[in-house]
Amino acid sequence: MKIAVLDDWQGVAQANADWDKLRARGELVFFPDAFASDDDAVAKLVGTDIVLAMRERTQFNANLVRRLKGVKMIGTTSARTLSLDMAACVEMGIVVTSTSSGPGTPATAEIALALMLNAMRGLDQAHANMRAGKFQMGVPVGFACTGKTLGLVGVGKIGSLMARYGIALGMKVQAWSQNITDEAARAAGAAKVDKDTLMATSDVISIHYVLSDRSRGMIAAADIARMKPGAILVNTSRGPIVDEAAMLVALRAGKITVGLDVFDKEPLPADHELRCLPNAILTPHLGYCVQEVWENFYPEHVENALAFLDGKPIRVSNPEVLQKR
């Protein structure tokens, strides 16, 4: 019996659950780094019976799932399984389990707020100055939040929290989404506007949207071109929602500033241009990555794996597989 714990990028898995009962049942292997490719994943997971994944860090597309010979269970964290081809798992007879989400929603909203404030006040440069023995020289002159306009792309749970933060800071809040209603905007404390208005009149635009075929590339070149000079674009949702090439054009021209916690490819390649642009404030997809979430995800991973090994699986996302067993 071999159990693989994937994508432990911060090295937090072992400290946040009691793994001893699983160790007693088989070989337990922790993977701190992302797989380079599907081929790499297949090679490293040879002989694995249970895979415990972390959110969408490894993309379990249909091709990969079908190549994972011998895998009997894949554990995911949180209820959504957007990175996993459920139909392929059913086809292969693989049980998929999930965990509850913990406080990932407010944690992600807090990262969005932090990126916005950093971009408005140049805190990253101020910190670098202090580390280098300097003081104010070279730190950009910032802007107060009061009186500025915060534009929200999406007012679901995270977007609604961001609206509350903006209001508390004295900002005018407006919102747009593909399906937004007057009631939803009003409930969030935001004015409903059309997309063009939001892009053209917001001082800060913060994206809070689920990635889907419909939302991929939703913030397109024409939208970025409408942004006010000096406007800030914050993305803590998913990188592909924004046209990266168009965003890079605007960044090179110095027209906008971005605060990004998510990227088209993750981990962000070491040589990616975004790492070199002074008007790009970057964090390594830390949105949900707080201690309280780890204390939720990993113990439930262990519980799910033990229950599966005992023949009594819990938190199963594809119960139809159990009927075939």
Coordinates of C-alpha atoms in Angstrom, one line a residue:
M1 CA 0.0 0.0 0.0
K2 CA 1.4 3.3 -1.1
I3 CA -0.1 6.7 -0.2
A4 CA 1.1 9.9 -1.9
V5 CA 0.6 13.4 -0.5
L6 CA 1.0 15.9 -3.3
D7 CA 2.0 19.5 -3.7
D8 CA 3.1 20.3 -0.2
W9 CA 4.6 23.6 -1.4
Q10 CA 5.0 25.2 2.0
G11 CA 6.1 22.0 3.8
V12 CA 3.1 22.1 6.1
A13 CA 1.4 18.7 5.7
Q14 CA 3.3 16.6 8.2
A15 CA 2.9 19.2 11.0
N16 CA -0.8 19.7 10.6
A17 CA -2.2 16.1 10.9
D18 CA -1.4 12.9 12.8
W19 CA -0.2 10.6 10.0
D20 CA 0.9 7.7 12.2
K21 CA -2.2 5.6 11.5
L22 CA -1.7 5.9 7.8
R23 CA 2.0 5.1 8.1
A24 CA 1.0 1.9 9.9
R25 CA -1.1 0.9 6.9
G26 CA 1.5 1.5 4.2
E27 CA 4.3 3.6 2.7
L28 CA 3.6 7.4 3.0
V29 CA 5.3 9.7 0.5
F30 CA 5.2 13.5 0.6
F31 CA 5.8 15.5 -2.6
P32 CA 6.9 19.1 -1.9
D33 CA 7.2 20.1 -5.5
A34 CA 4.9 20.3 -8.5
F35 CA 5.1 17.6 -11.1
A36 CA 6.8 18.9 -14.3
S37 CA 4.3 17.2 -16.6
D38 CA 1.7 14.5 -16.8
D39 CA 4.5 12.1 -17.7
D40 CA 6.4 13.1 -14.6
A41 CA 3.3 12.5 -12.4
V42 CA 2.7 9.1 -13.9
A43 CA 6.3 8.1 -13.3
K44 CA 6.4 9.3 -9.7
L45 CA 3.1 7.8 -8.8
V46 CA 3.8 4.3 -10.1
G47 CA 2.5 1.8 -7.5
T48 CA 0.5 4.4 -5.6
D49 CA -2.9 3.3 -4.3
I50 CA -4.1 6.5 -2.7
V51 CA -3.4 10.1 -3.9
L52 CA -4.1 13.0 -1.5
A53 CA -4.0 16.2 -3.6
M54 CA -4.1 19.9 -2.7
R55 CA -6.8 22.0 -4.4
E56 CA -6.0 22.5 -8.1
R57 CA -2.2 22.3 -7.9
T58 CA -2.1 19.1 -9.9
Q59 CA -4.5 19.0 -12.8
F60 CA -6.1 15.6 -13.0
N61 CA -7.3 15.7 -16.6
A62 CA -8.9 12.6 -18.2
N63 CA -5.6 11.5 -19.8
L64 CA -3.7 11.6 -16.5
V65 CA -6.5 9.9 -14.6
R66 CA -6.6 7.0 -17.1
R67 CA -2.8 6.6 -16.8
L68 CA -2.7 6.3 -13.0
K69 CA -2.9 2.5 -13.0
G70 CA -3.6 1.1 -9.6
V71 CA -4.8 4.3 -8.0
K72 CA -8.0 3.5 -6.1
M73 CA -8.7 6.8 -4.3
I74 CA -8.0 10.4 -5.0
G75 CA -8.5 12.9 -2.1
T76 CA -9.2 16.5 -2.9
T77 CA -9.5 19.4 -0.6
S78 CA -12.6 21.6 -0.4
A79 CA -15.9 20.6 -2.1
R80 CA -15.1 21.8 -5.6
T81 CA -13.2 19.4 -7.9
L82 CA -12.6 21.8 -10.8
S83 CA -9.1 20.3 -11.5
L84 CA -10.3 16.7 -11.6
D85 CA -12.1 15.0 -14.4
M86 CA -14.8 13.2 -12.4
A87 CA -16.1 11.3 -15.4
A88 CA -12.7 9.7 -15.9
C89 CA -12.5 8.8 -12.2
V90 CA -15.9 7.1 -12.5
E91 CA -14.8 5.3 -15.6
M92 CA -11.6 4.1 -13.9
G93 CA -13.5 3.2 -10.7
I94 CA -11.5 5.7 -8.6
V95 CA -13.2 7.0 -5.5
V96 CA -12.9 10.7 -5.0
T97 CA -13.2 12.2 -1.6
S98 CA -13.2 15.9 -0.5
T99 CA -12.8 17.9 2.7
S100 CA -14.6 20.9 4.1
S101 CA -13.1 24.3 3.1
G102 CA -12.3 25.9 6.4
P103 CA -11.9 29.7 6.5
G104 CA -10.5 29.8 2.9
T105 CA -13.0 32.4 1.8
P106 CA -12.2 35.2 4.2
A107 CA -8.5 34.4 3.9
T108 CA -8.6 34.9 0.1
A109 CA -10.5 38.2 0.5
E110 CA -7.8 39.3 3.0
I111 CA -5.1 38.6 0.4
A112 CA -7.0 40.7 -2.1
L113 CA -7.2 43.5 0.3
A114 CA -3.5 43.2 1.2
L115 CA -2.5 43.3 -2.5
M116 CA -4.7 46.4 -3.1
L117 CA -3.2 48.3 -0.1
N118 CA 0.3 47.3 -1.1
A119 CA -0.3 48.6 -4.6
M120 CA -1.8 51.8 -3.4
R121 CA 1.0 52.6 -0.9
G122 CA 4.1 50.9 -2.4
L123 CA 4.7 48.8 0.7
D124 CA 6.9 46.3 -1.1
Q125 CA 9.3 49.0 -2.1
A126 CA 9.2 50.6 1.3
H127 CA 10.1 47.2 2.9
A128 CA 12.9 46.7 0.4
N129 CA 14.2 50.2 1.3
M130 CA 14.3 49.5 5.0
R131 CA 16.1 46.2 4.4
A132 CA 18.7 48.0 2.3
G133 CA 19.4 50.7 4.9
K134 CA 17.4 53.3 3.0
F135 CA 14.4 55.4 4.0
Q136 CA 11.8 57.1 1.9
M137 CA 13.7 57.9 -1.3
G138 CA 12.5 55.7 -4.2
V139 CA 9.2 54.7 -2.5
P140 CA 6.3 55.8 -4.7
V141 CA 3.9 58.4 -3.4
G142 CA 0.8 56.5 -2.5
F143 CA -2.9 57.1 -2.7
A144 CA -5.6 57.1 0.0
C145 CA -8.4 54.6 -0.3
T146 CA -11.0 57.2 0.8
G147 CA -13.0 58.5 -2.1
K148 CA -11.6 56.0 -4.6
T149 CA -13.7 53.6 -6.7
L150 CA -13.4 49.9 -6.1
G151 CA -14.7 47.8 -9.0
L152 CA -15.6 44.2 -8.3
V153 CA -15.7 41.5 -10.9
G154 CA -18.0 39.1 -9.1
V155 CA -19.9 39.6 -5.8
G156 CA -20.0 36.0 -4.5
K157 CA -18.8 35.2 -1.0
I158 CA -15.3 36.6 -1.5
G159 CA -16.3 39.5 -3.7
S160 CA -18.9 40.5 -1.1
L161 CA -16.3 40.5 1.7
M162 CA -14.1 42.7 -0.5
A163 CA -17.0 45.1 -0.9
R164 CA -17.3 45.3 2.8
Y165 CA -13.6 46.1 3.2
G166 CA -13.8 48.8 0.5
I167 CA -16.8 50.4 2.1
A168 CA -15.0 50.4 5.5
L169 CA -12.1 52.2 3.8
G170 CA -14.4 54.9 2.5
M171 CA -14.4 53.7 -1.1
K172 CA -17.2 53.8 -3.6
V173 CA -17.9 50.2 -4.6
Q174 CA -19.4 49.1 -7.9
A175 CA -19.7 45.6 -9.4
W176 CA -20.2 43.7 -12.5
S177 CA -20.5 40.0 -13.4
Q178 CA -22.0 38.0 -16.3
N179 CA -25.1 37.2 -14.2
I180 CA -25.2 40.0 -11.6
T181 CA -28.6 41.2 -10.4
D182 CA -29.6 44.5 -8.8
E183 CA -30.4 42.6 -5.6
A184 CA -27.0 40.8 -5.5
A185 CA -25.1 44.1 -6.0
R186 CA -27.3 45.9 -3.5
A187 CA -26.8 43.1 -0.9
A188 CA -23.0 43.5 -1.2
G189 CA -23.3 47.3 -0.9
A190 CA -22.2 47.9 -4.5
A191 CA -23.7 49.7 -7.4
K192 CA -24.4 47.5 -10.4
V193 CA -22.7 48.8 -13.5
D194 CA -21.9 47.4 -17.0
K195 CA -18.5 45.9 -17.7
D196 CA -17.2 48.8 -19.8
T197 CA -18.1 51.3 -17.1
L198 CA -16.5 49.2 -14.4
M199 CA -13.2 48.9 -16.3
A200 CA -13.1 52.6 -17.3
T201 CA -14.1 54.2 -14.0
S202 CA -12.6 52.1 -11.3
D203 CA -9.4 53.0 -9.5
V204 CA -9.0 49.4 -8.3
I205 CA -10.5 46.4 -10.1
S206 CA -10.6 43.2 -8.0
I207 CA -11.5 39.9 -9.6
H208 CA -13.6 37.3 -7.7
Y209 CA -14.8 34.7 -10.2
V210 CA -14.7 31.0 -10.7
L211 CA -12.6 29.9 -13.7
S212 CA -14.8 28.2 -16.4
D213 CA -14.9 28.1 -20.2
R214 CA -17.1 31.1 -20.0
S215 CA -14.8 33.2 -17.8
R216 CA -11.5 32.2 -19.3
G217 CA -10.0 35.3 -20.9
M218 CA -13.0 37.3 -19.7
I219 CA -10.8 40.3 -18.9
A220 CA -9.6 40.8 -22.4
A221 CA -7.3 43.3 -24.1
A222 CA -10.1 45.7 -24.8
D223 CA -11.1 45.7 -21.1
I224 CA -7.5 46.3 -20.0
A225 CA -7.2 49.1 -22.6
R226 CA -10.2 50.9 -20.9
M227 CA -8.5 51.0 -17.5
K228 CA -7.6 54.4 -16.1
P229 CA -3.9 55.3 -16.2
G230 CA -2.5 54.3 -12.8
A231 CA -5.4 52.0 -12.1
I232 CA -4.8 48.8 -10.1
L233 CA -5.9 45.3 -11.2
V234 CA -6.0 42.7 -8.4
N235 CA -6.5 39.0 -9.2
T236 CA -6.9 36.4 -6.4
S237 CA -9.2 34.1 -8.4
R238 CA -7.5 32.3 -11.3
G239 CA -4.8 33.6 -13.7
P240 CA -6.5 32.6 -17.0
I241 CA -9.5 34.9 -16.3
V242 CA -7.2 37.7 -17.4
D243 CA -5.6 37.9 -20.9
E244 CA -2.0 37.7 -19.7
A245 CA -0.5 39.0 -22.9
A246 CA -2.6 42.1 -22.8
M247 CA -1.9 42.6 -19.2
L248 CA 1.9 42.4 -19.9
V249 CA 1.5 45.1 -22.6
A250 CA -0.1 47.5 -20.2
L251 CA 2.4 46.7 -17.5
R252 CA 5.4 47.3 -19.8
A253 CA 3.9 50.7 -20.8
G254 CA 3.5 51.6 -17.1
K255 CA -0.2 52.2 -17.5
I256 CA -1.4 50.0 -14.7
T257 CA -0.3 48.3 -11.6
V258 CA -1.3 44.7 -10.7
G259 CA -1.5 42.7 -7.5
L260 CA -1.5 39.0 -8.4
D261 CA -1.9 35.9 -6.3
V262 CA -2.7 33.6 -9.2
F263 CA -1.1 33.0 -12.6
D264 CA -1.7 31.2 -15.9
K265 CA 0.9 28.6 -14.9
E266 CA 1.6 27.7 -11.3
P267 CA 4.2 27.6 -9.9
L268 CA 5.1 30.8 -11.8
P269 CA 8.2 29.9 -13.9
A270 CA 11.4 31.4 -12.4
D271 CA 12.1 33.3 -15.6
H272 CA 8.6 34.7 -16.1
E273 CA 8.6 38.4 -17.1
L274 CA 6.1 39.3 -14.3
R275 CA 8.9 38.7 -11.8
C276 CA 10.9 41.5 -13.2
L277 CA 8.2 44.2 -13.6
P278 CA 8.3 46.9 -10.9
N279 CA 4.5 47.5 -11.2
A280 CA 3.6 43.9 -10.6
I281 CA 3.1 42.9 -7.0
L282 CA 3.2 39.1 -6.7
T283 CA 2.3 36.5 -4.1
P284 CA 2.6 32.8 -4.7
H285 CA -1.1 31.8 -4.6
L286 CA -1.4 32.2 -0.8
G287 CA -5.1 33.1 -0.9
Y288 CA -6.5 30.2 1.2
C289 CA -3.1 29.2 2.7
V290 CA -3.6 29.9 6.3
Q291 CA -3.0 27.8 9.4
E292 CA -6.7 27.3 10.1
V293 CA -7.2 25.9 6.6
W294 CA -4.3 23.4 6.9
E295 CA -5.7 22.3 10.3
N296 CA -8.9 21.5 8.4
F297 CA -7.6 20.0 5.1
Y298 CA -5.0 17.6 6.3
P299 CA -6.7 15.9 9.2
E300 CA -9.8 15.3 7.0
H301 CA -7.5 13.9 4.3
V302 CA -6.2 11.4 6.9
E303 CA -9.8 10.5 8.0
N304 CA -10.9 10.0 4.4
A305 CA -8.0 7.7 3.6
L306 CA -8.4 5.6 6.7
A307 CA -12.1 5.3 6.2
F308 CA -11.5 4.2 2.6
L309 CA -8.9 1.6 3.7
D310 CA -11.4 0.3 6.3
G311 CA -14.0 -0.2 3.5
K312 CA -16.3 2.6 4.8
P313 CA -15.4 5.6 2.6
I314 CA -16.7 9.0 3.8
R315 CA -17.0 12.4 2.1
V316 CA -17.3 10.8 -1.3
S317 CA -17.8 13.1 -4.2
N318 CA -18.7 10.4 -6.8
P319 CA -20.9 7.9 -4.9
E320 CA -21.8 6.2 -8.1
V321 CA -18.4 4.6 -8.1
L322 CA -19.3 2.8 -4.8
Q323 CA -22.2 1.1 -6.5
K324 CA -19.8 -0.4 -9.1
R325 CA -17.4 -1.9 -6.5

